[in-house]
Amino acid sequence: VGVPKQRSLYKSLKNAAKLDAASPSTTQFLVDLIKHSLGELEKYEHQSLIAVNVPGKDYFAFLDPTKGKISRPVSVSLFDLDLCADRLDDFSSGAYRALPRASLEKLLYTMAMSFCCANDMRTSGDKKTPATFFECFVANIFSRELGVLPTTKAEVLNLDMQATLPTDYLFNLGPGKAKIHLPIKISTRERVVQVWAHQRVLDGVYGVGRFRGVLVVITETNLVKGGKVTEVCLPDQWKVYQMFISQLKRIYYLDLPMKYANLAKTYPFLQVKSFAEFFREKDKLISATVE
Amino acid sequence: VGVPKQRSLYKSLKNAAKLDAASPSTTQFLVDLIKHSLGELEKYEHQSLIAVNVPGKDYFAFLDPTKGKISRPVSVSLFDLDLCADRLDDFSSGAYRALPRASLEKLLYTMAMSFCCANDMRTSGDKKTPATFFECFVANIFSRELGVLPTTKAEVLNLDMQATLPTDYLFNLGPGKAKIHLPIKISTRERVVQVWAHQRVLDGVYGVGRFRGVLVVITETNLVKGGKVTEVCLPDQWKVYQMFISQLKRIYYLDLPMKYANLAKTYPFLQVKSFAEFFREKDKLISATVE
């Protein structure tokens, strides 16, 4: 019963989000899917993992010993199944944005990770379903907070052809406001240079800084052999991209790696923060004035 | 006997190429691996494939019905097992570069594809081995033709840190000559924007046009259900990358897609050509003077 219900909810979410990322039915399918995932995850054991070079963080994984299945690593301090179940109605109503910082971080992380982990326990090597789910989740949050719906293509002005470029989510907030370029990733790995490259294209087409690049990522953890967790971070490469390709305005993480948070302290001052911070600073982020 | 011999030759190639991409022993391991692959491929049946939207091209695949294995699509007109076996010594000696254009195209294509297909018949979903082999193959050719060895990292000048950027192959031909940035791919797919992004970083670090970007690719064919072959090409996106991210100097294909070859005819005049053309125009390509 569990698997078909999950599949049908997932399809409904995708269809609803395509029509209107911010609609009450999109929000409801998200909440239903997460509720369902939380229920599934209650069935599994927790296996402790050994965090290597991830100071101050502890991780576990969901384990199904009979099927030999293990989930992706989950942060002990951020994953809170009970809080998440209690606060899903606040997500629907929008009241969640007023939660204390620590609770908001736990809620957002648990909502995103519960679906991903439940999917890990059902499938093998499926990366597309969690990625699509997470895109719907973050696009729903941004659309509701910004009050406009995104598009996923940009017109390119060329004197000899009519071309549209498929893009990540773009939000046009209208005159007097900034516009937002919103790529969304489960983790970045070696593909992240795409984000700066797409920002560069938008800078070229619409003028530098017309779209503000805001990347949202869950985590950079990686489960390696022997039940070990590492965080894969390349801060020096990110500095080079920020210096020489284009300038992203914000990078938000649900599970913020300290190596990336530290990028805000030295040139080129790349602002990498906890996603909960978005709710506090969104007015500044969409203000047309550049600080 | 076949599999362990192939694995040990492949490891020897990787080690030799790491020490010296152009050395006679790297060249010999390449030739031995390809000879071995050609022998393996003689054992398999050919299955005709249906080319969809690939005008003027026919493809087949190697088939092992007992194991239910099928290779990637192979061009009927470019794959020439006998010519390849006959001319491998010319590859070692360097005499191959004087072959008539059509024979040179067949030799280069068959050398690259024989290893990839033999690997397809032995493994499942292994993308790394063919990619590494093809990098060694093309780096060997460029190093021998240009007379210098490549590096795979670039120093980045930053006033506050010492950073090196891992890169594709870089060739520094010395004073009075151009420098070459050489990414190498089996096919490009959705990751290709990386190539323009890395070129942009080099332009930023060393000055625009200091490194000439030269991308080498085997093919854009894709085997889909029902024994059908398509060519996955996004020429309008490539135009946008060439206009707004950076300017690649050449893109060479072993199996040239017509949709990309046509990019040379209209703005921004991206030069996409058969790899055989490199041997004819390499002096122009490395001349320091910009036309």
Coordinates of C-alpha atoms in Angstrom, one line a residue:
Chain A
V1 CA 0.0 0.0 0.0
G2 CA 2.8 2.4 1.0
V3 CA 4.7 2.4 -2.3
P4 CA 1.7 3.1 -4.7
K5 CA 0.4 5.8 -2.4
Q6 CA 3.8 7.5 -2.4
R7 CA 4.1 7.3 -6.2
S8 CA 0.7 8.7 -6.8
L9 CA 1.2 11.6 -4.3
Y10 CA 4.6 12.3 -5.9
K11 CA 3.0 12.5 -9.4
S12 CA 0.2 14.7 -8.1
L13 CA 2.8 17.0 -6.5
K14 CA 4.7 17.3 -9.8
N15 CA 1.5 18.1 -11.8
A16 CA 0.3 20.6 -9.2
A17 CA 3.7 22.3 -9.0
K18 CA 3.9 22.6 -12.8
L19 CA 0.5 24.4 -12.8
D20 CA 1.2 26.6 -9.8
A21 CA 4.2 26.2 -7.5
A22 CA 2.6 28.1 -4.7
S23 CA -1.0 26.8 -4.9
P24 CA -2.7 25.4 -1.7
S25 CA -2.9 22.0 -3.5
T26 CA 0.9 22.0 -4.2
T27 CA 1.5 22.8 -0.6
Q28 CA -1.0 20.1 0.5
F29 CA 0.7 17.4 -1.7
L30 CA 4.1 18.4 -0.2
V31 CA 2.7 18.0 3.3
D32 CA 1.0 14.7 2.5
L33 CA 4.1 13.3 0.9
I34 CA 6.2 14.3 3.9
K35 CA 3.6 13.0 6.4
H36 CA 3.7 9.7 4.5
S37 CA 7.5 9.6 4.5
L38 CA 7.7 10.3 8.2
G39 CA 5.4 7.3 8.7
E40 CA 7.6 5.1 6.6
L41 CA 10.7 6.1 8.4
E42 CA 9.3 5.2 11.8
K43 CA 9.6 1.6 10.8
Y44 CA 13.4 1.6 10.3
E45 CA 16.3 1.2 12.7
H46 CA 18.9 4.0 13.1
Q47 CA 22.5 3.2 12.5
S48 CA 25.1 5.6 13.9
L49 CA 27.7 6.8 11.4
I50 CA 31.2 8.0 11.9
A51 CA 31.7 11.6 10.9
V52 CA 35.1 12.2 9.4
N53 CA 36.4 15.8 9.2
V54 CA 32.9 17.2 10.0
P55 CA 33.6 18.9 13.3
G56 CA 30.6 19.3 15.7
K57 CA 28.2 17.2 13.7
D58 CA 26.8 13.7 14.2
Y59 CA 25.0 11.6 11.6
F60 CA 23.0 8.5 11.4
A61 CA 21.3 6.5 8.6
F62 CA 18.0 4.7 8.4
L63 CA 18.6 0.9 8.1
D64 CA 16.5 -1.9 6.9
P65 CA 18.6 -5.0 7.7
T66 CA 16.2 -7.5 6.1
K67 CA 16.5 -5.8 2.7
G68 CA 20.1 -4.6 3.3
K69 CA 19.0 -1.0 2.6
I70 CA 20.6 2.1 4.1
S71 CA 19.6 5.7 3.6
R72 CA 21.8 8.8 3.0
P73 CA 23.4 10.3 6.1
V74 CA 21.0 12.3 8.4
S75 CA 22.1 15.0 10.9
V76 CA 21.3 13.9 14.4
S77 CA 20.8 17.5 15.6
L78 CA 18.7 18.7 12.6
F79 CA 16.4 15.7 12.0
D80 CA 13.4 16.0 14.3
L81 CA 10.6 13.7 13.3
D82 CA 8.2 14.7 16.1
L83 CA 8.7 18.4 15.6
C84 CA 8.2 18.0 11.9
A85 CA 4.9 16.0 12.3
D86 CA 3.7 18.7 14.8
R87 CA 4.5 21.6 12.6
L88 CA 3.4 20.5 9.1
D89 CA 0.1 22.4 9.5
D90 CA 2.1 25.5 10.3
F91 CA 3.9 25.0 7.0
S92 CA 0.5 24.9 5.2
S93 CA -0.7 28.0 6.9
G94 CA 2.6 29.9 6.6
A95 CA 2.9 30.2 10.4
Y96 CA 6.1 28.2 10.3
R97 CA 8.1 31.3 9.2
A98 CA 7.7 32.8 12.7
L99 CA 9.2 29.7 14.5
P100 CA 12.4 30.2 16.5
R101 CA 15.5 29.9 14.4
A102 CA 16.5 26.4 15.7
S103 CA 13.0 25.0 15.2
L104 CA 12.7 26.5 11.7
E105 CA 16.0 24.9 10.8
K106 CA 14.9 21.5 12.1
L107 CA 11.5 21.7 10.4
L108 CA 13.0 22.6 6.9
Y109 CA 15.7 20.0 7.2
T110 CA 13.4 17.2 8.3
M111 CA 10.8 18.0 5.7
A112 CA 13.3 17.8 2.9
M113 CA 15.3 14.8 4.3
S114 CA 12.3 12.6 5.3
F115 CA 11.2 12.3 1.7
C116 CA 14.7 11.7 0.4
C117 CA 15.4 9.0 3.0
A118 CA 12.1 7.3 2.5
N119 CA 12.8 7.2 -1.2
D120 CA 16.3 5.8 -0.5
M121 CA 14.7 2.9 1.4
R122 CA 12.4 2.0 -1.5
T123 CA 14.7 2.4 -4.5
S124 CA 18.3 1.9 -5.6
G125 CA 20.4 4.8 -6.9
D126 CA 17.4 7.0 -7.7
K127 CA 18.7 10.6 -7.8
K128 CA 16.0 12.2 -9.9
T129 CA 12.9 11.7 -7.6
P130 CA 14.5 13.4 -4.6
A131 CA 15.9 16.2 -6.8
T132 CA 12.5 16.9 -8.3
F133 CA 10.8 16.8 -4.9
F134 CA 13.3 19.2 -3.5
E135 CA 12.8 21.6 -6.4
C136 CA 9.1 21.6 -5.8
F137 CA 9.6 22.1 -2.1
V138 CA 11.9 25.1 -2.4
A139 CA 10.1 26.6 -5.3
N140 CA 6.9 26.4 -3.2
I141 CA 8.5 28.2 -0.3
F142 CA 10.0 31.0 -2.5
S143 CA 6.8 31.5 -4.6
R144 CA 4.8 31.9 -1.4
E145 CA 7.3 34.2 0.3
L146 CA 7.9 36.3 -2.9
G147 CA 4.3 36.4 -4.0
V148 CA 5.0 35.6 -7.6
L149 CA 5.3 32.4 -9.7
P150 CA 8.6 31.4 -11.3
T151 CA 9.4 30.7 -14.9
T152 CA 12.0 28.2 -16.1
K153 CA 13.0 29.8 -19.4
A154 CA 14.6 33.0 -20.4
E155 CA 14.4 34.8 -23.7
V156 CA 17.7 35.5 -25.3
L157 CA 18.0 38.6 -27.5
N158 CA 19.9 37.8 -30.7
L159 CA 19.7 39.8 -33.8
D160 CA 19.5 36.7 -36.0
M161 CA 17.4 34.2 -34.1
Q162 CA 14.7 33.7 -31.6
A163 CA 16.0 31.6 -28.8
T164 CA 14.9 30.8 -25.3
L165 CA 17.2 29.3 -22.8
P166 CA 16.0 26.6 -20.4
T167 CA 17.0 27.9 -16.9
D168 CA 16.6 27.2 -13.2
Y169 CA 13.7 29.0 -11.6
L170 CA 13.5 32.8 -12.4
F171 CA 11.3 35.2 -10.3
N172 CA 10.4 38.5 -11.8
L173 CA 9.1 40.6 -8.8
G174 CA 8.2 43.6 -11.1
P175 CA 9.4 47.2 -11.2
G176 CA 11.4 48.5 -8.2
K177 CA 12.4 45.0 -7.0
A178 CA 15.3 42.7 -7.7
K179 CA 14.8 39.6 -9.9
I180 CA 15.8 36.2 -8.5
H181 CA 17.7 33.3 -10.2
L182 CA 17.1 30.3 -8.1
P183 CA 19.0 27.0 -8.7
I184 CA 18.1 24.2 -6.3
K185 CA 20.3 21.2 -5.6
I186 CA 20.3 18.2 -3.2
S187 CA 24.1 18.6 -3.1
T188 CA 26.5 20.3 -5.4
R189 CA 29.4 18.0 -6.2
E190 CA 31.3 18.6 -9.5
R191 CA 28.3 20.1 -11.3
V192 CA 28.2 23.3 -9.3
V193 CA 30.1 25.4 -11.8
Q194 CA 26.9 25.2 -13.9
V195 CA 25.2 27.6 -11.4
W196 CA 27.8 30.3 -11.9
A197 CA 27.8 29.7 -15.6
H198 CA 24.0 30.1 -15.9
Q199 CA 24.3 33.3 -13.7
R200 CA 26.9 34.5 -16.2
V201 CA 24.5 34.0 -19.1
L202 CA 21.8 35.9 -17.3
D203 CA 24.3 38.7 -16.5
G204 CA 25.2 38.8 -20.2
V205 CA 21.6 38.8 -21.5
Y206 CA 20.0 41.1 -19.0
G207 CA 22.8 43.1 -17.5
V208 CA 25.2 42.3 -14.6
G209 CA 23.3 41.9 -11.4
R210 CA 19.8 42.2 -12.9
F211 CA 19.1 38.7 -11.6
R212 CA 20.3 37.9 -8.2
G213 CA 21.7 34.3 -8.0
V214 CA 20.4 32.4 -5.0
L215 CA 21.4 28.7 -4.7
V216 CA 19.6 26.4 -2.2
V217 CA 21.2 23.1 -1.3
I218 CA 20.4 20.5 1.3
T219 CA 23.8 19.2 2.3
E220 CA 27.3 18.2 1.1
T221 CA 27.5 15.0 3.2
N222 CA 28.7 11.8 1.5
L223 CA 28.4 8.2 2.9
V224 CA 31.6 6.3 2.2
K225 CA 32.7 2.7 3.0
G226 CA 32.7 1.6 6.6
G227 CA 29.7 3.7 7.8
K228 CA 31.7 6.9 7.5
V229 CA 30.4 10.3 6.6
T230 CA 32.4 13.1 5.0
E231 CA 31.5 16.6 3.8
V232 CA 32.7 17.2 0.3
C233 CA 33.6 20.9 0.1
L234 CA 35.8 22.8 -2.4
P235 CA 35.8 26.4 -0.9
D236 CA 38.9 27.5 -2.9
Q237 CA 37.2 26.5 -6.2
W238 CA 34.0 28.4 -5.2
K239 CA 36.1 31.5 -4.6
V240 CA 37.6 31.2 -8.1
Y241 CA 34.1 30.8 -9.6
Q242 CA 32.8 33.8 -7.6
M243 CA 35.8 35.9 -8.7
F244 CA 35.9 34.9 -12.4
I245 CA 32.6 33.6 -13.7
S246 CA 29.8 35.5 -12.0
Q247 CA 28.7 36.7 -8.5
L248 CA 26.1 34.7 -6.6
K249 CA 24.2 36.7 -4.1
R250 CA 23.4 33.9 -1.6
I251 CA 23.9 30.2 -1.1
Y252 CA 21.5 28.7 1.5
Y253 CA 22.0 25.2 3.1
L254 CA 19.6 23.1 5.1
D255 CA 22.7 21.5 6.7
L256 CA 25.3 24.3 6.4
P257 CA 29.0 23.1 6.0
M258 CA 31.3 25.2 8.1
K259 CA 33.9 25.4 5.3
Y260 CA 31.4 27.2 3.1
A261 CA 30.0 29.4 5.9
N262 CA 33.5 30.7 6.4
L263 CA 33.6 32.0 2.8
A264 CA 31.7 35.0 3.9
K265 CA 34.7 36.2 6.0
T266 CA 37.3 36.7 3.3
Y267 CA 37.4 38.0 -0.3
P268 CA 35.3 37.5 -2.4
F269 CA 32.9 37.3 0.5
L270 CA 30.6 34.7 -0.8
Q271 CA 27.5 34.7 1.5
V272 CA 26.8 31.0 2.4
K273 CA 24.1 30.8 5.2
S274 CA 21.5 28.5 6.8
F275 CA 18.3 28.5 4.7
A276 CA 16.3 29.7 7.8
E277 CA 18.1 33.0 7.4
F278 CA 16.2 33.5 4.1
F279 CA 13.0 34.2 6.0
R280 CA 14.7 36.9 8.1
E281 CA 16.5 38.7 5.3
K282 CA 14.2 38.2 2.3
D283 CA 13.1 41.8 2.1
K284 CA 16.7 42.9 1.9
L285 CA 17.3 40.2 -0.7
I286 CA 14.6 41.4 -3.1
S287 CA 15.1 45.2 -2.5
A288 CA 16.2 46.7 -5.8
T289 CA 18.9 48.8 -4.1
V290 CA 22.3 47.2 -4.0
E291 CA 24.1 47.6 -0.7
Chain B
V1 CA 42.1 -14.5 -20.2
G2 CA 40.7 -11.5 -22.1
V3 CA 39.3 -9.5 -19.1
P4 CA 42.4 -9.6 -16.8
K5 CA 44.7 -8.7 -19.8
Q6 CA 42.5 -5.8 -20.7
R7 CA 42.4 -4.5 -17.1
S8 CA 46.2 -4.8 -16.7
L9 CA 46.8 -3.0 -20.0
Y10 CA 44.3 -0.2 -19.0
K11 CA 46.1 0.3 -15.7
S12 CA 49.5 0.4 -17.4
L13 CA 48.1 3.0 -19.8
K14 CA 46.8 5.2 -17.0
N15 CA 50.2 5.0 -15.2
A16 CA 52.3 5.6 -18.3
A17 CA 50.0 8.5 -19.4
K18 CA 50.3 10.1 -15.9
L19 CA 54.1 10.1 -16.2
D20 CA 54.3 11.2 -19.8
A21 CA 51.2 11.5 -22.1
A22 CA 53.4 11.4 -25.2
S23 CA 55.9 8.7 -24.3
P24 CA 56.5 5.7 -26.6
S25 CA 55.3 3.5 -23.8
T26 CA 52.0 5.4 -23.5
T27 CA 51.5 5.2 -27.2
Q28 CA 52.3 1.5 -27.1
F29 CA 49.8 0.7 -24.3
L30 CA 47.2 2.6 -26.3
V31 CA 47.9 0.5 -29.4
D32 CA 48.0 -2.7 -27.4
L33 CA 44.7 -1.9 -25.7
I34 CA 43.0 -1.1 -29.0
K35 CA 44.5 -4.2 -30.7
H36 CA 43.0 -6.3 -27.8
S37 CA 39.7 -4.5 -28.2
L38 CA 39.5 -5.1 -31.9
G39 CA 40.1 -8.8 -31.3
E40 CA 37.3 -8.9 -28.7
L41 CA 34.9 -7.2 -31.0
E42 CA 35.4 -9.7 -33.8
K43 CA 33.5 -12.2 -31.6
Y44 CA 30.2 -10.3 -31.6
E45 CA 27.3 -10.0 -33.9
H46 CA 26.3 -6.7 -35.4
Q47 CA 22.8 -5.4 -34.9
S48 CA 21.5 -2.7 -37.2
L49 CA 20.0 0.3 -35.5
I50 CA 17.4 2.7 -36.7
A51 CA 18.8 6.3 -36.9
V52 CA 16.1 8.8 -36.0
N53 CA 16.7 12.4 -37.1
V54 CA 20.3 11.7 -38.0
P55 CA 20.3 12.3 -41.8
G56 CA 22.8 10.4 -43.9
K57 CA 24.2 8.3 -41.1
D58 CA 23.8 4.6 -40.3
Y59 CA 24.6 2.9 -37.0
F60 CA 24.9 -0.6 -35.7
A61 CA 25.7 -2.0 -32.3
F62 CA 27.8 -5.0 -31.1
L63 CA 25.5 -7.7 -29.7
D64 CA 26.1 -10.7 -27.4
P65 CA 22.7 -12.5 -27.4
T66 CA 23.8 -15.1 -24.9
K67 CA 24.7 -12.4 -22.3
G68 CA 22.0 -10.0 -23.5
K69 CA 24.7 -7.3 -23.9
I70 CA 24.6 -4.5 -26.5
S71 CA 27.2 -1.8 -27.1
R72 CA 26.8 1.9 -27.7
P73 CA 25.9 2.9 -31.3
V74 CA 28.7 2.6 -33.9
S75 CA 28.8 4.6 -37.2
V76 CA 28.7 2.2 -40.2
S77 CA 30.7 4.5 -42.4
L78 CA 33.3 5.5 -39.8
F79 CA 34.0 2.1 -38.1
D80 CA 36.6 0.2 -40.0
L81 CA 38.1 -2.7 -38.1
D82 CA 40.5 -3.9 -40.8
L83 CA 41.8 -0.4 -41.7
C84 CA 42.4 0.2 -38.0
A85 CA 44.3 -3.0 -37.4
D86 CA 46.4 -2.3 -40.5
R87 CA 47.2 1.3 -39.5
L88 CA 48.0 0.9 -35.7
D89 CA 51.7 0.8 -36.5
D90 CA 51.3 4.1 -38.4
F91 CA 49.8 5.6 -35.3
S92 CA 52.8 4.5 -33.3
S93 CA 55.3 5.9 -35.8
G94 CA 53.3 9.1 -36.4
A95 CA 52.9 8.3 -40.1
Y96 CA 49.1 8.2 -39.7
R97 CA 48.8 12.0 -39.8
A98 CA 49.6 11.9 -43.5
L99 CA 46.7 9.5 -44.3
P100 CA 44.0 10.7 -46.7
R101 CA 41.3 12.6 -44.8
A102 CA 38.6 9.8 -45.0
S103 CA 41.1 7.1 -43.8
L104 CA 42.3 9.3 -41.0
E105 CA 38.7 9.9 -39.8
K106 CA 38.0 6.2 -39.9
L107 CA 41.3 5.3 -38.0
L108 CA 40.7 7.9 -35.2
Y109 CA 37.0 6.9 -34.8
T110 CA 37.7 3.2 -34.8
M111 CA 40.6 3.5 -32.3
A112 CA 38.4 5.4 -29.9
M113 CA 35.2 3.4 -30.3
S114 CA 36.8 -0.1 -30.3
F115 CA 37.9 0.3 -26.7
C116 CA 34.6 1.9 -25.7
C117 CA 32.5 -0.9 -27.3
A118 CA 34.7 -3.7 -26.0
N119 CA 34.3 -2.2 -22.5
D120 CA 30.5 -1.9 -23.0
M121 CA 30.4 -5.7 -23.7
R122 CA 32.2 -6.5 -20.5
T123 CA 30.7 -4.1 -18.0
S124 CA 27.4 -2.5 -17.1
G125 CA 27.0 1.3 -17.0
D126 CA 30.7 1.9 -16.7
K127 CA 31.3 5.5 -17.9
K128 CA 34.6 6.3 -16.2
T129 CA 36.8 3.7 -17.9
P130 CA 36.0 4.8 -21.5
A131 CA 36.2 8.5 -20.5
T132 CA 39.7 8.0 -18.9
F133 CA 40.9 6.0 -22.0
F134 CA 39.7 8.7 -24.4
E135 CA 41.4 11.4 -22.3
C136 CA 44.7 9.4 -22.6
F137 CA 44.2 8.9 -26.3
V138 CA 43.5 12.5 -27.2
A139 CA 46.1 13.9 -24.8
N140 CA 48.7 11.5 -26.4
I141 CA 47.8 12.8 -29.8
F142 CA 47.9 16.5 -28.8
S143 CA 51.1 16.1 -26.8
R144 CA 52.9 14.4 -29.7
E145 CA 51.6 17.0 -32.3
L146 CA 52.3 20.0 -30.1
G147 CA 55.7 18.7 -28.7
V148 CA 54.9 19.6 -25.1
L149 CA 53.3 17.8 -22.2
P150 CA 50.1 19.1 -20.6
T151 CA 49.4 20.0 -17.0
T152 CA 46.1 19.6 -15.3
K153 CA 46.1 22.5 -12.9
A154 CA 46.3 26.2 -13.1
E155 CA 47.6 28.7 -10.5
V156 CA 45.2 31.4 -9.6
L157 CA 46.6 34.7 -8.5
N158 CA 44.8 36.0 -5.5
L159 CA 46.2 38.5 -3.1
D160 CA 45.1 36.6 0.0
M161 CA 45.6 33.0 -0.8
Q162 CA 47.5 30.5 -2.8
A163 CA 45.1 28.5 -4.9
T164 CA 45.5 26.1 -7.8
L165 CA 42.5 25.1 -9.8
P166 CA 42.2 21.6 -11.1
T167 CA 41.6 21.9 -14.9
D168 CA 41.3 20.0 -18.1
Y169 CA 44.6 19.6 -20.0
L170 CA 46.5 22.8 -20.5
F171 CA 49.4 23.1 -23.0
N172 CA 51.9 25.9 -22.6
L173 CA 53.7 26.1 -26.0
G174 CA 56.1 28.8 -24.8
P175 CA 56.7 32.4 -25.9
G176 CA 55.4 33.4 -29.4
K177 CA 52.8 30.6 -29.4
A178 CA 49.2 30.3 -28.2
K179 CA 48.4 28.2 -25.2
I180 CA 45.7 25.5 -25.4
H181 CA 42.9 24.5 -23.0
L182 CA 41.8 21.0 -24.0
P183 CA 38.7 19.5 -22.4
I184 CA 38.0 15.9 -23.7
K185 CA 34.6 14.2 -23.6
I186 CA 33.0 11.0 -24.8
S187 CA 29.8 13.1 -25.4
T188 CA 28.7 16.4 -24.0
R189 CA 25.1 16.1 -22.8
E190 CA 24.0 18.5 -20.1
R191 CA 27.4 19.0 -18.5
V192 CA 28.9 20.8 -21.5
V193 CA 28.4 24.3 -20.0
Q194 CA 31.4 23.4 -17.7
V195 CA 33.7 23.7 -20.7
W196 CA 32.7 27.3 -21.4
A197 CA 32.8 28.1 -17.6
H198 CA 36.3 26.7 -17.2
Q199 CA 37.4 28.7 -20.3
R200 CA 35.9 31.8 -18.6
V201 CA 37.9 31.2 -15.5
L202 CA 41.1 30.9 -17.6
D203 CA 40.2 34.1 -19.4
G204 CA 39.7 35.8 -16.1
V205 CA 42.9 34.5 -14.5
Y206 CA 45.3 34.9 -17.5
G207 CA 43.5 37.4 -19.8
V208 CA 40.9 36.8 -22.4
G209 CA 42.1 34.6 -25.3
R210 CA 45.4 33.7 -23.6
F211 CA 44.3 30.1 -23.6
R212 CA 42.5 28.8 -26.7
G213 CA 39.7 26.5 -25.8
V214 CA 39.7 23.3 -27.9
L215 CA 37.0 20.7 -27.0
V216 CA 37.4 17.1 -28.4
V217 CA 34.3 14.8 -28.4
I218 CA 33.6 11.4 -29.9
T219 CA 29.9 11.6 -30.7
E220 CA 26.5 12.8 -29.5
T221 CA 24.6 9.6 -30.4
N222 CA 22.2 8.1 -27.9
L223 CA 20.7 4.6 -28.0
V224 CA 17.1 4.7 -27.1
K225 CA 14.4 2.0 -26.7
G226 CA 13.6 -0.2 -29.7
G227 CA 17.0 -0.2 -31.2
K228 CA 16.8 3.5 -32.2
V229 CA 19.7 6.0 -32.4
T230 CA 19.3 9.7 -31.9
E231 CA 21.8 12.6 -31.9
V232 CA 21.3 14.8 -28.9
C233 CA 22.3 18.4 -30.0
L234 CA 21.4 21.7 -28.5
P235 CA 22.9 24.2 -31.0
D236 CA 21.0 27.2 -29.8
Q237 CA 22.2 26.7 -26.2
W238 CA 25.8 26.4 -27.5
K239 CA 25.3 29.7 -29.3
V240 CA 24.2 31.3 -26.0
Y241 CA 27.2 29.9 -24.2
Q242 CA 29.6 31.1 -26.9
M243 CA 28.0 34.6 -26.8
F244 CA 27.8 35.1 -23.1
I245 CA 30.2 32.9 -21.1
S246 CA 33.4 32.6 -23.2
Q247 CA 34.6 31.8 -26.7
L248 CA 35.9 28.4 -27.5
K249 CA 38.3 28.3 -30.5
R250 CA 37.4 24.8 -31.8
I251 CA 35.2 21.8 -31.1
Y252 CA 36.4 18.7 -32.8
Y253 CA 34.3 15.5 -33.2
L254 CA 35.2 12.0 -34.3
D255 CA 31.6 11.6 -35.5
L256 CA 30.6 15.2 -36.4
P257 CA 26.9 16.1 -35.8
M258 CA 25.7 18.2 -38.8
K259 CA 23.7 20.4 -36.4
Y260 CA 26.9 21.5 -34.7
A261 CA 29.0 21.7 -37.9
N262 CA 26.4 24.3 -39.1
L263 CA 27.2 26.5 -36.2
A264 CA 30.2 27.8 -38.1
K265 CA 27.9 29.5 -40.7
T266 CA 26.1 32.0 -38.5
Y267 CA 26.9 34.3 -35.6
P268 CA 28.7 33.7 -33.2
F269 CA 30.5 31.4 -35.8
L270 CA 31.4 28.5 -33.4
Q271 CA 33.9 26.4 -35.3
V272 CA 32.8 22.7 -34.9
K273 CA 34.8 20.3 -37.2
S274 CA 35.9 16.8 -37.8
F275 CA 38.9 15.9 -35.5
A276 CA 40.9 14.9 -38.7
E277 CA 40.9 18.7 -39.5
F278 CA 43.2 19.3 -36.4
F279 CA 46.1 17.7 -38.2
R280 CA 45.7 20.1 -41.2
E281 CA 45.2 23.3 -39.2
K282 CA 47.2 22.8 -36.1
D283 CA 49.9 25.3 -37.1
K284 CA 47.2 28.0 -37.5
L285 CA 45.6 26.9 -34.2
I286 CA 48.8 27.4 -32.2
S287 CA 50.0 30.5 -33.9
A288 CA 50.1 33.4 -31.5
T289 CA 48.6 35.8 -34.0
V290 CA 44.8 36.1 -33.8
E291 CA 43.2 36.2 -37.3

